[in-house]
Amino acid sequence: MKRILVTGGAGFIGSNFVQYILKEKQDIELLVNLDLLTYAGNLENLLPVQDDKRYVFAHGDIRDRAFVNELFDKYDFDTVVHFAAESHVDRSIVEPELFLTTNIIGTQTLLDAAKSHWKLDPDNKYSREYAEGVKYLQVSTDEVYGALGKEGMFTETTPISPNSPYSASKASADMVVRAYHVTYGMPVNITRCSNNYGPYQFPEKLIPLMLHNAKEDKSLPVYGDGMQIRDWLHVHDHCAAIRTVLEKGVVGEVYNIGGNNERANIEIVSLILDVLGKPTSLIKHVQDRPGHDRRYAIDNTKITTQLGWAPEYTFKRGMQETIEWYLENTQWVEHVISGDYLDYYAKMYSEG
C-alpha cells in the first residue's frame, strides 16, 4: 500500500479516509483522490491535507475509461479504495439511471483499468494466484442485504436482497467485483458498513440535517413514525476498519463493518433536540418513502475475530463529538448548502 487511488475522496467517508490514512501511514508515497465533485463532493473537506506533498487531486468521472487508464499509467497504483458512488436512497428513487450508471459501470471501469495495469489474465497462473502487493477494495453498504425483522443481524452470508435503486446498484457492483475476482484473479475485498456519522457529512443525511434544522429552529422532517432502526458507525472507526482490511484481509473475502449501536431514527432526532435545548414540537412527521427498510443490524464478528478490528467509539462519545463539530463548523455547512440542495429538500420533505 504505497501508491493509492481513492475514488470519491471529496465525499463524506472518502475525505475522512484520505485524512486518516495519510496521517496514520507515513510510508505512503502517493495518494490520488479521483472525484467528480458532484453536489456532495467538497474540496473543503480536504483542507487538512491539501499541502501534503503525497496528496494529488484528480477531477474526473470514474466512468471515463480513458481518464482512469491515464491515471493508472501515470501513477502506477498498487491499491484502489473505491468509495465513489451515488449514495442517497431518496435521490435514487427520483433518478435511478444515474445510480445504475455511476455505481455499476463506474465500478467496472475501475476494475478494467486495474486488471489491465496489473496484467491479470485468467490463463496466467501467476495472476490466478493474485498479483503480489496489489489490492482492490470495494466499499459497499449493509443496504444490499435488504431489511431485517425485529430479530437477527446481517452476516457476510446473508442473501443479497436490495430494496431500493441505490442498494440494487451497490449490490450489482459487488457482484461485478466478485466476478472479476473469480474470473480474472482480481485481488479484491468487499466491505459492507452500517450507517456512518461524523464530520463532513453532507446535510441531506439524518444527523447533519437534523442538527442544522434544529439549530435554525426549522422543522425536523421525520419519515413515518421514525422507528426505522439502523446500526450507527462512527466514520473514524470505519476508516480504521478499511485500513485493517487492506492490510490483513484475506483476498476475495467480504467483511461486514458495524458499530454495535442500534438506534431508531426518532431516538437520534430526540437526542439532538435535547442536546441543543430545542422543543420536540419541531419534529414534523412526513410521508414515508417507498420501500423504506425498517431495520438494519450488522454482525461484525468476522472482522473482529479474524482481523482484530473493533469499534472504539461509543455512541455517546461519537454523537457528542459530532454535534460539537457541526456547531463549530457552521460556515462549512453553509458553504455546502446550495440552491440545488434547497430545491431538492423542498421536493423531498414537502407535505403529501
Coordinates of N, CA and C in Angstrom, one line a residue, residues 182-260:
V182 N -13.2 -14.0 -9.4 CA -13.3 -15.4 -9.8 C -12.8 -15.6 -11.2
T183 N -13.1 -14.7 -12.1 CA -12.8 -14.9 -13.5 C -11.3 -14.5 -13.8
Y184 N -10.9 -13.4 -13.3 CA -9.6 -12.8 -13.7 C -8.5 -12.9 -12.6
G185 N -8.9 -13.4 -11.4 CA -7.9 -13.4 -10.3 C -7.7 -12.0 -9.7
M186 N -8.7 -11.1 -9.8 CA -8.5 -9.8 -9.3 C -8.4 -9.9 -7.7
P187 N -7.4 -9.3 -7.1 CA -7.2 -9.4 -5.7 C -8.2 -8.4 -5.0
V188 N -9.3 -8.8 -4.5 CA -10.3 -7.9 -4.1 C -10.7 -8.2 -2.6
N189 N -11.3 -7.2 -2.0 CA -12.1 -7.3 -0.8 C -13.3 -6.4 -0.9
I190 N -14.4 -6.8 -0.3 CA -15.6 -6.0 -0.3 C -15.9 -5.8 1.2
T191 N -16.2 -4.5 1.6 CA -16.6 -4.2 2.9 C -18.0 -3.7 2.8
R192 N -18.8 -4.1 3.8 CA -20.2 -3.6 3.9 C -20.5 -3.0 5.3
C193 N -20.7 -1.7 5.3 CA -20.7 -1.0 6.5 C -22.2 -0.6 6.9
S194 N -22.4 -0.3 8.1 CA -23.7 0.3 8.6 C -23.7 1.8 8.4
N195 N -24.7 2.5 8.9 CA -24.8 3.9 8.7 C -23.7 4.6 9.4
N196 N -23.0 5.5 8.6 CA -21.9 6.2 9.2 C -22.3 7.6 9.7
Y197 N -21.6 8.1 10.6 CA -21.9 9.5 11.1 C -20.5 10.1 11.5
G198 N -20.5 11.4 11.6 CA -19.2 12.1 11.9 C -19.1 13.4 11.1
P199 N -17.9 14.0 11.1 CA -17.6 15.3 10.5 C -17.7 15.1 8.9
Y200 N -18.0 16.2 8.3 CA -18.0 16.4 6.8 C -19.1 15.6 6.1
Q201 N -20.2 15.2 6.8 CA -21.3 14.5 6.2 C -22.2 15.5 5.5
F202 N -22.6 15.3 4.3 CA -23.5 16.2 3.6 C -24.8 16.3 4.3
P203 N -25.4 17.5 4.4 CA -26.6 17.7 5.2 C -27.9 17.2 4.7
E204 N -27.9 16.2 3.7 CA -29.1 15.6 3.3 C -29.3 14.3 4.2
K205 N -28.2 13.9 4.9 CA -28.3 12.7 5.7 C -28.8 13.1 7.1
L206 N -29.3 12.1 7.8 CA -30.2 12.3 9.0 C -29.5 13.2 10.1
I207 N -28.4 12.9 10.6 CA -27.8 13.6 11.7 C -27.4 15.0 11.4
P208 N -26.7 15.3 10.3 CA -26.4 16.7 10.0 C -27.6 17.5 9.6
L209 N -28.6 16.8 8.9 CA -29.8 17.5 8.5 C -30.6 18.0 9.8
M210 N -30.7 17.1 10.7 CA -31.5 17.4 11.9 C -30.7 18.4 12.8
L211 N -29.4 18.3 12.9 CA -28.6 19.3 13.6 C -28.8 20.7 13.0
H212 N -28.7 20.8 11.7 CA -28.8 22.1 11.0 C -30.2 22.7 11.2
N213 N -31.2 21.9 11.0 CA -32.6 22.4 11.1 C -32.9 22.8 12.6
A214 N -32.5 22.0 13.5 CA -32.7 22.3 14.9 C -32.0 23.6 15.4
K215 N -30.8 23.8 14.9 CA -30.1 25.0 15.3 C -30.8 26.2 14.7
E216 N -31.4 26.1 13.5 CA -32.1 27.2 12.9 C -33.5 27.3 13.3
D217 N -34.0 26.4 14.2 CA -35.4 26.4 14.6 C -36.3 26.1 13.5
K218 N -35.9 25.3 12.6 CA -36.7 24.8 11.5 C -37.3 23.5 11.8
S219 N -38.4 23.1 11.1 CA -39.0 21.8 11.4 C -38.0 20.6 11.0
L220 N -38.1 19.5 11.7 CA -37.3 18.4 11.5 C -38.1 17.3 10.9
P221 N -37.9 17.0 9.5 CA -38.8 16.1 8.8 C -38.4 14.6 9.2
V222 N -39.3 13.9 9.7 CA -39.1 12.5 10.1 C -40.0 11.6 9.3
Y223 N -39.4 10.6 8.6 CA -40.2 9.7 7.8 C -41.1 8.9 8.7
G224 N -42.4 8.8 8.4 CA -43.3 7.9 9.1 C -43.3 8.1 10.6
D225 N -43.3 7.0 11.3 CA -43.2 7.1 12.8 C -41.8 7.3 13.3
G226 N -40.8 7.3 12.4 CA -39.4 7.4 12.9 C -38.8 6.2 13.6
M227 N -39.5 5.1 13.5 CA -39.0 3.9 14.2 C -38.1 3.0 13.3
Q228 N -37.6 3.6 12.2 CA -36.7 2.8 11.4 C -35.4 2.7 12.2
I229 N -34.9 1.5 12.3 CA -33.7 1.2 13.2 C -32.4 1.0 12.3
R230 N -31.4 1.6 12.7 CA -30.1 1.5 12.0 C -29.0 1.2 13.0
D231 N -27.9 0.6 12.5 CA -26.7 0.4 13.3 C -25.8 1.6 12.9
W232 N -25.3 2.3 13.9 CA -24.5 3.5 13.6 C -23.0 3.3 13.9
L233 N -22.2 3.7 12.9 CA -20.8 3.5 12.9 C -20.1 4.8 12.8
H234 N -19.2 5.2 13.7 CA -18.5 6.5 13.6 C -17.5 6.3 12.4
V235 N -17.4 7.4 11.6 CA -16.7 7.3 10.4 C -15.2 7.0 10.6
H236 N -14.6 7.5 11.8 CA -13.2 7.2 12.1 C -13.0 5.7 12.3
D237 N -14.0 5.1 13.0 CA -13.9 3.6 13.2 C -14.0 2.9 11.8
H238 N -14.8 3.4 10.9 CA -14.9 2.8 9.6 C -13.6 2.9 8.8
C239 N -12.9 4.1 8.9 CA -11.7 4.3 8.3 C -10.6 3.3 8.8
A240 N -10.6 3.1 10.1 CA -9.7 2.2 10.7 C -10.0 0.7 10.2
A241 N -11.2 0.4 10.1 CA -11.6 -0.9 9.6 C -11.1 -1.1 8.2
I242 N -11.3 -0.1 7.3 CA -10.9 -0.2 5.9 C -9.3 -0.5 5.9
R243 N -8.6 0.3 6.7 CA -7.2 0.1 6.7 C -6.9 -1.4 7.2
T244 N -7.6 -1.9 8.1 CA -7.4 -3.3 8.6 C -7.6 -4.3 7.5
V245 N -8.7 -4.1 6.7 CA -8.9 -5.0 5.6 C -7.9 -4.9 4.5
L246 N -7.4 -3.7 4.2 CA -6.4 -3.5 3.2 C -5.1 -4.3 3.7
E247 N -4.8 -4.2 4.9 CA -3.5 -4.8 5.4 C -3.6 -6.3 5.8
K248 N -4.8 -6.7 6.2 CA -4.9 -8.1 6.8 C -6.0 -8.9 6.1
G249 N -6.9 -8.3 5.3 CA -8.0 -9.0 4.7 C -7.6 -10.1 3.8
V250 N -8.2 -11.3 3.9 CA -8.0 -12.4 3.0 C -8.6 -12.1 1.6
V251 N -7.8 -12.2 0.6 CA -8.2 -11.9 -0.7 C -9.5 -12.6 -1.1
G252 N -10.5 -11.9 -1.6 CA -11.7 -12.5 -2.1 C -12.8 -12.5 -1.0
E253 N -12.5 -12.1 0.2 CA -13.5 -12.1 1.3 C -14.3 -10.8 1.4
V254 N -15.5 -11.0 2.0 CA -16.3 -9.9 2.3 C -16.3 -9.7 3.8
Y255 N -16.2 -8.4 4.3 CA -16.2 -8.1 5.7 C -17.3 -7.1 6.0
N256 N -18.1 -7.4 7.0 CA -19.1 -6.5 7.5 C -18.5 -5.6 8.6
I257 N -18.8 -4.3 8.5 CA -18.3 -3.4 9.5 C -19.4 -2.7 10.2
G258 N -19.6 -2.9 11.4 CA -20.7 -2.3 12.2 C -20.2 -1.7 13.5
G259 N -21.0 -0.8 14.0 CA -20.6 -0.1 15.2 C -21.2 -0.6 16.5
N260 N -22.0 -1.6 16.4 CA -22.7 -2.2 17.6 C -23.6 -1.1 18.3

